[in-house]
PDB file of C-alpha atoms and ligand atoms in Angstrom:
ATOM      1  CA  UNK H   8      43.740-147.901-204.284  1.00 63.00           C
ATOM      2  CA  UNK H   9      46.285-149.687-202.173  1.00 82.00           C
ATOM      3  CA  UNK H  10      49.619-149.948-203.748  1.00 88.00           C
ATOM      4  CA  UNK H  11      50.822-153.708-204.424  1.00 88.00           C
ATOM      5  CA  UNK H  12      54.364-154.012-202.380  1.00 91.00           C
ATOM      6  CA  UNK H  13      57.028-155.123-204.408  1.00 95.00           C
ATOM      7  CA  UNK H  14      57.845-158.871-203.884  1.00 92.00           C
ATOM      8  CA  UNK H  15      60.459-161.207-204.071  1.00 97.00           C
ATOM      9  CA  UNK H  16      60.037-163.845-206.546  1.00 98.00           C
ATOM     10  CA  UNK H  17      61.769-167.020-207.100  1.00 98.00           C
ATOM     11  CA  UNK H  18      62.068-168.816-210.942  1.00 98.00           C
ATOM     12  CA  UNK H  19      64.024-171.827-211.576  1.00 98.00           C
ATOM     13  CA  UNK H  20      67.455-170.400-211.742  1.00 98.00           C
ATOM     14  CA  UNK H  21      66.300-166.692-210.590  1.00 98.00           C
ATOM     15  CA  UNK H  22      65.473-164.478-207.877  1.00 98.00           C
ATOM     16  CA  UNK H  23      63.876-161.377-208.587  1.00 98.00           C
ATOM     17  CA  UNK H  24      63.960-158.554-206.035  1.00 98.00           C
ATOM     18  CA  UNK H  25      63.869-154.963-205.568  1.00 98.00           C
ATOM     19  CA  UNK H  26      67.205-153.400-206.459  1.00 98.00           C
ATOM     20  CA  UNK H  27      69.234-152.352-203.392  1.00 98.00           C
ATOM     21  CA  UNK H  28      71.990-149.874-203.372  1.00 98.00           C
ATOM     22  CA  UNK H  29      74.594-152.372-202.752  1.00 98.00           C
ATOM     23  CA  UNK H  30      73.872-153.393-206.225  1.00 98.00           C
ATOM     24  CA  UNK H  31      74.970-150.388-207.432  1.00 98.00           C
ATOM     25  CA  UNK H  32      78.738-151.582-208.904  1.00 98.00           C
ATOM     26  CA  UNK H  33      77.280-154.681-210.706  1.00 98.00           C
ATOM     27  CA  UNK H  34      74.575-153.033-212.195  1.00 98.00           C
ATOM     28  CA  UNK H  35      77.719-150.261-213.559  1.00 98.00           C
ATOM     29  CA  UNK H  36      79.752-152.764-214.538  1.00 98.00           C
ATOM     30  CA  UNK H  37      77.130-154.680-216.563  1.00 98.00           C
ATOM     31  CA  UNK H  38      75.031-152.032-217.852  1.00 97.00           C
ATOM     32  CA  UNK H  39      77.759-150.235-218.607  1.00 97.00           C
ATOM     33  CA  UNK H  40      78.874-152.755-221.658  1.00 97.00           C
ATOM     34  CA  UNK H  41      78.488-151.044-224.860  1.00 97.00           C
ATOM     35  CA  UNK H  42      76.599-154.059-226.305  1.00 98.00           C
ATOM     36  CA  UNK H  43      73.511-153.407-223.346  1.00 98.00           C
ATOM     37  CA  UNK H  44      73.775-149.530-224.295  1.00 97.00           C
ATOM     38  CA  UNK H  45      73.725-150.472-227.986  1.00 97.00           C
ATOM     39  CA  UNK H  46      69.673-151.962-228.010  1.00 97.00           C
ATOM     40  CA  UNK H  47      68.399-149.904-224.879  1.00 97.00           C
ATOM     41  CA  UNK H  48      66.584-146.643-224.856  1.00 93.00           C
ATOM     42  CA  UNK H  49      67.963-145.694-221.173  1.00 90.00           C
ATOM     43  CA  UNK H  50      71.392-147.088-220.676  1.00 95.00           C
ATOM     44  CA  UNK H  51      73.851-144.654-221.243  1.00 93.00           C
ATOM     45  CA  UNK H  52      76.697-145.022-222.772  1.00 94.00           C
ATOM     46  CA  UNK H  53      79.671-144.295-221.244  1.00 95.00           C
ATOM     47  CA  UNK H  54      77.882-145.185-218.032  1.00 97.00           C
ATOM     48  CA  UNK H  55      78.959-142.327-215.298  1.00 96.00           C
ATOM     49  CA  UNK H  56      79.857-142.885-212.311  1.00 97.00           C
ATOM     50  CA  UNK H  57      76.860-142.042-209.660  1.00 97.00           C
ATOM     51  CA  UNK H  58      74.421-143.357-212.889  1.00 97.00           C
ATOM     52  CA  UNK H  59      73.570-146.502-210.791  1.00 98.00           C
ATOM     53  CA  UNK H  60      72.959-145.356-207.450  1.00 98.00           C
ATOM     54  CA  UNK H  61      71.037-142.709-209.030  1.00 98.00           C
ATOM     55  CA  UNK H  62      68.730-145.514-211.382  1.00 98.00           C
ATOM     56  CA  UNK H  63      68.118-147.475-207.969  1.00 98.00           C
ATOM     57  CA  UNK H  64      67.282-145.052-205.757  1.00 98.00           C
ATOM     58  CA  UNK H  65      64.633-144.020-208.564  1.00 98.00           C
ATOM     59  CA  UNK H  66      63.682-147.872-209.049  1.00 98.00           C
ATOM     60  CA  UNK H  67      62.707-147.596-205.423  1.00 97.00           C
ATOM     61  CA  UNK H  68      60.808-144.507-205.272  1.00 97.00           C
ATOM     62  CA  UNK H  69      58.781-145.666-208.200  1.00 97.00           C
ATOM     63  CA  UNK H  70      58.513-148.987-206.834  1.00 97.00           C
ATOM     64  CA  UNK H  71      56.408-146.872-203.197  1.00 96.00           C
ATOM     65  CA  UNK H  72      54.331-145.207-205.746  1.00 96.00           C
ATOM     66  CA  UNK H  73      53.677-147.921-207.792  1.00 95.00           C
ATOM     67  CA  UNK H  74      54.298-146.138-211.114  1.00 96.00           C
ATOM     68  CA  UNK H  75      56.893-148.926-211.855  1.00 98.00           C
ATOM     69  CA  UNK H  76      58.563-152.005-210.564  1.00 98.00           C
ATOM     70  CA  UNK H  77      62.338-152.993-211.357  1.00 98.00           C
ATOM     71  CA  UNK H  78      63.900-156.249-210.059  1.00 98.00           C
ATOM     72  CA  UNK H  79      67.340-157.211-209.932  1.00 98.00           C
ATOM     73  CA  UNK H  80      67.565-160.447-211.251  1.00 98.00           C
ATOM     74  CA  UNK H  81      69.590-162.332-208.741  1.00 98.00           C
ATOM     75  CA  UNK H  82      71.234-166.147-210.259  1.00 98.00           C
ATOM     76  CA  UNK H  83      70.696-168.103-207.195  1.00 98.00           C
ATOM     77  CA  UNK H  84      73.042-170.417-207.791  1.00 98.00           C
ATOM     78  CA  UNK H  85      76.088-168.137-207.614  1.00 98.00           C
ATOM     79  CA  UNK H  86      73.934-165.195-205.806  1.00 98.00           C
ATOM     80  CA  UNK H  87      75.189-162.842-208.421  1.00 98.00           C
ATOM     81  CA  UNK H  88      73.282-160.050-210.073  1.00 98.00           C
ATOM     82  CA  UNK H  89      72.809-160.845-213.750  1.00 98.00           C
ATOM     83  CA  UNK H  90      70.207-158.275-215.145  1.00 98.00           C
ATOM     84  CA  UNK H  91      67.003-156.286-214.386  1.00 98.00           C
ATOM     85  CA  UNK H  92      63.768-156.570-215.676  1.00 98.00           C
ATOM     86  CA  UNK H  93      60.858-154.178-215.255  1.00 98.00           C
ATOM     87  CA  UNK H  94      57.327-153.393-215.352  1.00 98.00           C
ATOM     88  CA  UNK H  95      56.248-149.406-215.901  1.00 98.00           C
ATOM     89  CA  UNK H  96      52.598-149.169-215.431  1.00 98.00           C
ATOM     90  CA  UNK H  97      50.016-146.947-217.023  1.00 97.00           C
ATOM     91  CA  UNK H  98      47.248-146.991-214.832  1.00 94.00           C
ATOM     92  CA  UNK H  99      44.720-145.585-216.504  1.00 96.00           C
ATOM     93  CA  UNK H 100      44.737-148.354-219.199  1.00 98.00           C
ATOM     94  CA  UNK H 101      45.381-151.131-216.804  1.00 98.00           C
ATOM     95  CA  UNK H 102      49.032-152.111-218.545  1.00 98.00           C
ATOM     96  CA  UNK H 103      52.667-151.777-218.249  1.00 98.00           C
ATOM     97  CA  UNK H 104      55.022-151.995-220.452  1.00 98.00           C
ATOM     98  CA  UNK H 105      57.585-154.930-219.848  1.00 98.00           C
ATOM     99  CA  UNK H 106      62.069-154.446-220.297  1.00 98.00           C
ATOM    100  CA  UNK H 107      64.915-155.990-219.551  1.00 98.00           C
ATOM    101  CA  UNK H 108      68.325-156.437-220.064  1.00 98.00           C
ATOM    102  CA  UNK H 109      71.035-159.492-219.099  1.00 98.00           C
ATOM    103  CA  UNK H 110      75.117-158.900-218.527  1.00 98.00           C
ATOM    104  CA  UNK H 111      76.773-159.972-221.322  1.00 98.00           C
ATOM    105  CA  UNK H 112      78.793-162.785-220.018  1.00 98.00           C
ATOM    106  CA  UNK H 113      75.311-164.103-218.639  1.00 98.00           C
ATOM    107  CA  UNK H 114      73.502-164.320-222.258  1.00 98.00           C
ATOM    108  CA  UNK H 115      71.410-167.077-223.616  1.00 98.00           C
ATOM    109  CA  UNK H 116      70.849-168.598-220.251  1.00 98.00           C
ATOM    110  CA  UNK H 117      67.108-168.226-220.659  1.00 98.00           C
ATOM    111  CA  UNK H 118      67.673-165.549-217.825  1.00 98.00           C
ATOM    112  CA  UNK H 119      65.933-162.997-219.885  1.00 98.00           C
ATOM    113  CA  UNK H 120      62.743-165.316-220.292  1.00 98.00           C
ATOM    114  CA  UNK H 121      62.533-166.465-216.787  1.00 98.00           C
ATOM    115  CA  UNK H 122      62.490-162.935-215.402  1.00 98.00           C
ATOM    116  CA  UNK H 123      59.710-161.867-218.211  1.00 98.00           C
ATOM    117  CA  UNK H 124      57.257-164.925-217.482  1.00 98.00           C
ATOM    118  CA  UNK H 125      58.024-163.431-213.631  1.00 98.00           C
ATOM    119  CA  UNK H 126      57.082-160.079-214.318  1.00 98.00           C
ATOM    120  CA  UNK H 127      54.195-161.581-216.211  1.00 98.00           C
ATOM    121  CA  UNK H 128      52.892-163.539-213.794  1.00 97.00           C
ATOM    122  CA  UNK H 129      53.503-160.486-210.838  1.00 97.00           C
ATOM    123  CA  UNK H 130      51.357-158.276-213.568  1.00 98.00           C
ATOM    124  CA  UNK H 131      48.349-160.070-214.450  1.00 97.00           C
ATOM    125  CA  UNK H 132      48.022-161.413-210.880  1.00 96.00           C
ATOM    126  CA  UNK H 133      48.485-158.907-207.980  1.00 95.00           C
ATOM    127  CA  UNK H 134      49.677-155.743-210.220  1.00 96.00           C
ATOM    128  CA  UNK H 135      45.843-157.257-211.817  1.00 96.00           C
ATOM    129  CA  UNK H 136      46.469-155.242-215.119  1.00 98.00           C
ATOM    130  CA  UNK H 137      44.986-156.386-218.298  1.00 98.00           C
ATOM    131  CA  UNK H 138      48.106-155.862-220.788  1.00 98.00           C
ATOM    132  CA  UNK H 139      51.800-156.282-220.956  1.00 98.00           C
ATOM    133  CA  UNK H 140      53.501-154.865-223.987  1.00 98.00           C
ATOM    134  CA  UNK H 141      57.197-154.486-225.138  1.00 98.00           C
ATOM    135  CA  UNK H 142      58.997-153.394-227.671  1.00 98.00           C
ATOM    136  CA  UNK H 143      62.830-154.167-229.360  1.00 98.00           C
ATOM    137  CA  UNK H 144      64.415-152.729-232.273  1.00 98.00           C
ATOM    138  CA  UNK H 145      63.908-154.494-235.214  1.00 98.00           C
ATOM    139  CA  UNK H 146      67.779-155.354-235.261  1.00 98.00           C
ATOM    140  CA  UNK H 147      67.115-156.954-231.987  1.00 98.00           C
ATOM    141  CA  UNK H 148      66.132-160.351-232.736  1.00 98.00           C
ATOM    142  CA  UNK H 149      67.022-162.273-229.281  1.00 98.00           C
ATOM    143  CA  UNK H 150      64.917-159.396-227.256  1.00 98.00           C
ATOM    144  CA  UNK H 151      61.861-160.149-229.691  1.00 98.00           C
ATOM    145  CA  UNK H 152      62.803-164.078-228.924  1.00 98.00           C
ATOM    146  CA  UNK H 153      62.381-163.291-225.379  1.00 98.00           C
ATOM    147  CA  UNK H 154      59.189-162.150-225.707  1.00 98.00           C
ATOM    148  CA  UNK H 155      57.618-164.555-227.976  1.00 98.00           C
ATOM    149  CA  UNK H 156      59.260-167.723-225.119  1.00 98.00           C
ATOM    150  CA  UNK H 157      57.498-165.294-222.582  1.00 98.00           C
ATOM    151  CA  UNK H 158      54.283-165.646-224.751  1.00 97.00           C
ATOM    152  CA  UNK H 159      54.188-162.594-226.173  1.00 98.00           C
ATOM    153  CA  UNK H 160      52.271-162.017-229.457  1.00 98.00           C
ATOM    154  CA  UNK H 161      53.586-160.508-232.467  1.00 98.00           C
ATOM    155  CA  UNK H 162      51.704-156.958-232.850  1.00 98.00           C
ATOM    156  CA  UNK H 163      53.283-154.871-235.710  1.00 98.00           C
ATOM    157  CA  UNK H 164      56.277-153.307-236.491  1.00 98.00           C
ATOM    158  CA  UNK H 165      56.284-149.103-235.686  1.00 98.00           C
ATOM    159  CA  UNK H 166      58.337-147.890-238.304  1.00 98.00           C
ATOM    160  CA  UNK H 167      61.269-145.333-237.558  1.00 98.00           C
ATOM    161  CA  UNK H 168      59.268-144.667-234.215  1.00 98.00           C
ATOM    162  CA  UNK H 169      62.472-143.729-231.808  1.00 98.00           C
ATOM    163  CA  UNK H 170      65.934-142.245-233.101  1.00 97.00           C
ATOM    164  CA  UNK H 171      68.301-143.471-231.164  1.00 96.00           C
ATOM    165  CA  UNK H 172      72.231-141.945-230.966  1.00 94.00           C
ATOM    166  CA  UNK H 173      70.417-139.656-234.086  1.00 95.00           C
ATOM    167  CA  UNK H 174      69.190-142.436-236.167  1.00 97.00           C
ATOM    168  CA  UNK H 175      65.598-143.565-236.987  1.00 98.00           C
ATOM    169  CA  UNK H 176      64.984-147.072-235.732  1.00 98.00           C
ATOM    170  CA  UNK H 177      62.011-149.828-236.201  1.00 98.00           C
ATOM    171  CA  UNK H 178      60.501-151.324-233.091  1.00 98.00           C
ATOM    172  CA  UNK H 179      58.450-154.437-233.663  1.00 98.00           C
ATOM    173  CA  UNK H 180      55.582-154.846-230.663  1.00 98.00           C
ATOM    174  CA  UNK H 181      54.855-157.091-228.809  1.00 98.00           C
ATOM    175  CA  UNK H 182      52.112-158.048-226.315  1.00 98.00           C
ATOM    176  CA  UNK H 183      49.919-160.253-224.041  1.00 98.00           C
ATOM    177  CA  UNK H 184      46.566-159.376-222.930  1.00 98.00           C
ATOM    178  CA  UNK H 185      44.913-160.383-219.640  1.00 98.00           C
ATOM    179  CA  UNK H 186      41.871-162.833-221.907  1.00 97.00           C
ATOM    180  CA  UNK H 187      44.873-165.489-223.173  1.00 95.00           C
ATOM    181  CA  UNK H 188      47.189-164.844-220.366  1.00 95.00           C
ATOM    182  CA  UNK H 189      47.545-169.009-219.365  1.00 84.00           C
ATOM    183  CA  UNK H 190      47.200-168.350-216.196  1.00 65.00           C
ATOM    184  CA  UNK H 191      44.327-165.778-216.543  1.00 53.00           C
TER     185      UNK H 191
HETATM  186  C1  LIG B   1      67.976-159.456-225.294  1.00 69.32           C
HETATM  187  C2  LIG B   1      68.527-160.038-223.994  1.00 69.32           C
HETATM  188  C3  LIG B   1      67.765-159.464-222.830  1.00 69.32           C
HETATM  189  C4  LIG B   1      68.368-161.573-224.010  1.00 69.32           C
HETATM  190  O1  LIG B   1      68.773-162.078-222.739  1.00 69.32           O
HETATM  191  P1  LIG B   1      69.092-163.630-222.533  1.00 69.32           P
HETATM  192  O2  LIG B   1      69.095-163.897-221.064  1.00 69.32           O
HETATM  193  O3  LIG B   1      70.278-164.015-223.316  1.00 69.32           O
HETATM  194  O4  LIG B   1      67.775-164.258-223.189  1.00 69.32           O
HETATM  195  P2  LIG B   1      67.310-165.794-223.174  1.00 69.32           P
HETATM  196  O5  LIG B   1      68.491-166.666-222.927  1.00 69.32           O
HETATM  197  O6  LIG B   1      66.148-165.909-222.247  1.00 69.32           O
HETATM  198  O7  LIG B   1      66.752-165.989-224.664  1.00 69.32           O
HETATM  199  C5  LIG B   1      67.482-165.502-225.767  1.00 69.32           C
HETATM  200  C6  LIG B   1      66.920-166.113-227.045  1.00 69.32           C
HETATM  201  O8  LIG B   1      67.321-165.322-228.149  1.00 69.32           O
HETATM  202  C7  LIG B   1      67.959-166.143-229.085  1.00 69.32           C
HETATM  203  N1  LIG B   1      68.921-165.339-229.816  1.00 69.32           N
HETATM  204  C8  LIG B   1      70.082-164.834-229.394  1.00 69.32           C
HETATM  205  N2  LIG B   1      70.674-164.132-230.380  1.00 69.32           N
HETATM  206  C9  LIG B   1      69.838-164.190-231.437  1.00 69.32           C
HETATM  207  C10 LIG B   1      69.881-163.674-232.751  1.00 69.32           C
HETATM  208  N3  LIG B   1      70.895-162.916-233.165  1.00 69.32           N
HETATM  209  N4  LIG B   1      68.841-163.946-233.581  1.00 69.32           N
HETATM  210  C11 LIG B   1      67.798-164.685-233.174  1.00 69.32           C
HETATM  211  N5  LIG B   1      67.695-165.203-231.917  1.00 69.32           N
HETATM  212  C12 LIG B   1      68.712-164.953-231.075  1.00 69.32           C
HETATM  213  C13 LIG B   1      68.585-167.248-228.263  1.00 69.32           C
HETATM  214  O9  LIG B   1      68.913-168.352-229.063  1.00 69.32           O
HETATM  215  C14 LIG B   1      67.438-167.522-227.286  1.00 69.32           C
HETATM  216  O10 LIG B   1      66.382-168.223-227.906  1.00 69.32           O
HETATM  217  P3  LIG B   1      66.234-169.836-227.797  1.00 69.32           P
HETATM  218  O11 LIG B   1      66.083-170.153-226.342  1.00 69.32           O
HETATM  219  O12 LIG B   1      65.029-170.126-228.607  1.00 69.32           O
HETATM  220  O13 LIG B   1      67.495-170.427-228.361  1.00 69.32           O
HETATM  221  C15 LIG B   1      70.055-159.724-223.840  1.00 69.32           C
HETATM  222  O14 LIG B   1      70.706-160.104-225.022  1.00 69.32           O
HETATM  223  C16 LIG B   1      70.323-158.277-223.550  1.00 69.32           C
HETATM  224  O15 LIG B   1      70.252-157.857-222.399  1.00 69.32           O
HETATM  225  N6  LIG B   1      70.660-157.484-224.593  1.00 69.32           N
HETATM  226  C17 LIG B   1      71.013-156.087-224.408  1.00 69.32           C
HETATM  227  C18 LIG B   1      69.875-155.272-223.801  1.00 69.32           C
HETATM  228  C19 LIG B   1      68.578-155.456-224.554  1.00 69.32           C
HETATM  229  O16 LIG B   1      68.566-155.527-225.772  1.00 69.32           O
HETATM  230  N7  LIG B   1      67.471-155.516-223.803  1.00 69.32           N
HETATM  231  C20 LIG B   1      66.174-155.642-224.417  1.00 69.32           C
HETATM  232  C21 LIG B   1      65.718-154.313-224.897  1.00 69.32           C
HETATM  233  S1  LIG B   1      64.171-154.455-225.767  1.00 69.32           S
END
């Protein structure tokens, strides 16, 4: 099967495009903010130096394999980098499951939303998978906002399913199937 190339994709007040490594001190600088770290699973915290050239050279590889796509979330107005949001496919079932994050000084923007109806949109159309699911911790109530602007449905909550920095945390679920996908 030929691999979908990643695109560039333009929202209201966003681009959305591959990563590149010249993004590599923003991405530090706002990953790096404890409150990011505090309701990922990935982000590290302290971010180390190398961390973010290391994450987008991997964004990229993934991206030529199509196992995942990651796009820097460009603000057009200011060209600045904001966030990231991805897509990580599972092939087999035809779905990927959707993340994100936003700088803090960039929050409540609707940054977050725009890039998730993006990804959405790049999913059920030429990524032509049938499900988009994503999960928050139940403590995360503007992630699970995100998803239900995005159109997300509520699914269930997974009780104590990851332990993050050694403690059991809820995820709720969320997801969108190709059958009530608007556009679908
Ligand atoms: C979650 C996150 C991505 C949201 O990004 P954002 O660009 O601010 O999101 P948006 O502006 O598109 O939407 C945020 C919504 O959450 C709402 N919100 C914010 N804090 C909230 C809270 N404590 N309780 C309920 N809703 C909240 C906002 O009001 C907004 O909803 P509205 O438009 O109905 O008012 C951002 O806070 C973030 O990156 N957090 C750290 C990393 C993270 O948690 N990533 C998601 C992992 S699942």
């Amino acid at each position: 099967m030929d691999i979908p190339r990643q695109p560039g994709i333009e929202t209201a007040q966003l681009l959305l495009r591959p990563l590149s490594p010249g993004d590599a001190a923003d991405v530090q600088r706002l990953a790096g903010d404890p409150a990011v770290a505090a309701t990922t699973r990935n982000i590290p915290h302290p971010y180390p130096d190398g961390a973010a050239e290391a994450f987008i050279a991997h964004t990229r590889e993934q991206a030529e394999h199509g196992v995942a796509y990651t796009f820097a979330m460009v603000e057009r107005a200011r060209a600045q980098l904001v966030g990231c949001v991805g897509l990580r496919l599972e092939p087999p079932d035809r779905r990927a499951e959707l993340g994100y994050w936003v700088g803090v000084p960039h929050w409540g923007r609707g940054f977050a939303t725009e890039g998730a109806v993006a990804a959405l949109r790049f999913a059920f159309g030429p990524l032509g998978l049938n499900r988009v699911f994503a999960t928050a911790l139940t403590r995360n109530p503007a992630s699970a906002r995100v998803m239900q602007k995005a159109g997300l449905r509520y699914e269930g909550t997974l009780r104590e399913h990851i332990v993050k920095d050694g403690v059991p945390e809820d995820l709720v679920m969320y997801g969108l199937v190709r059958a009530e996908y608007p556009a679908g």
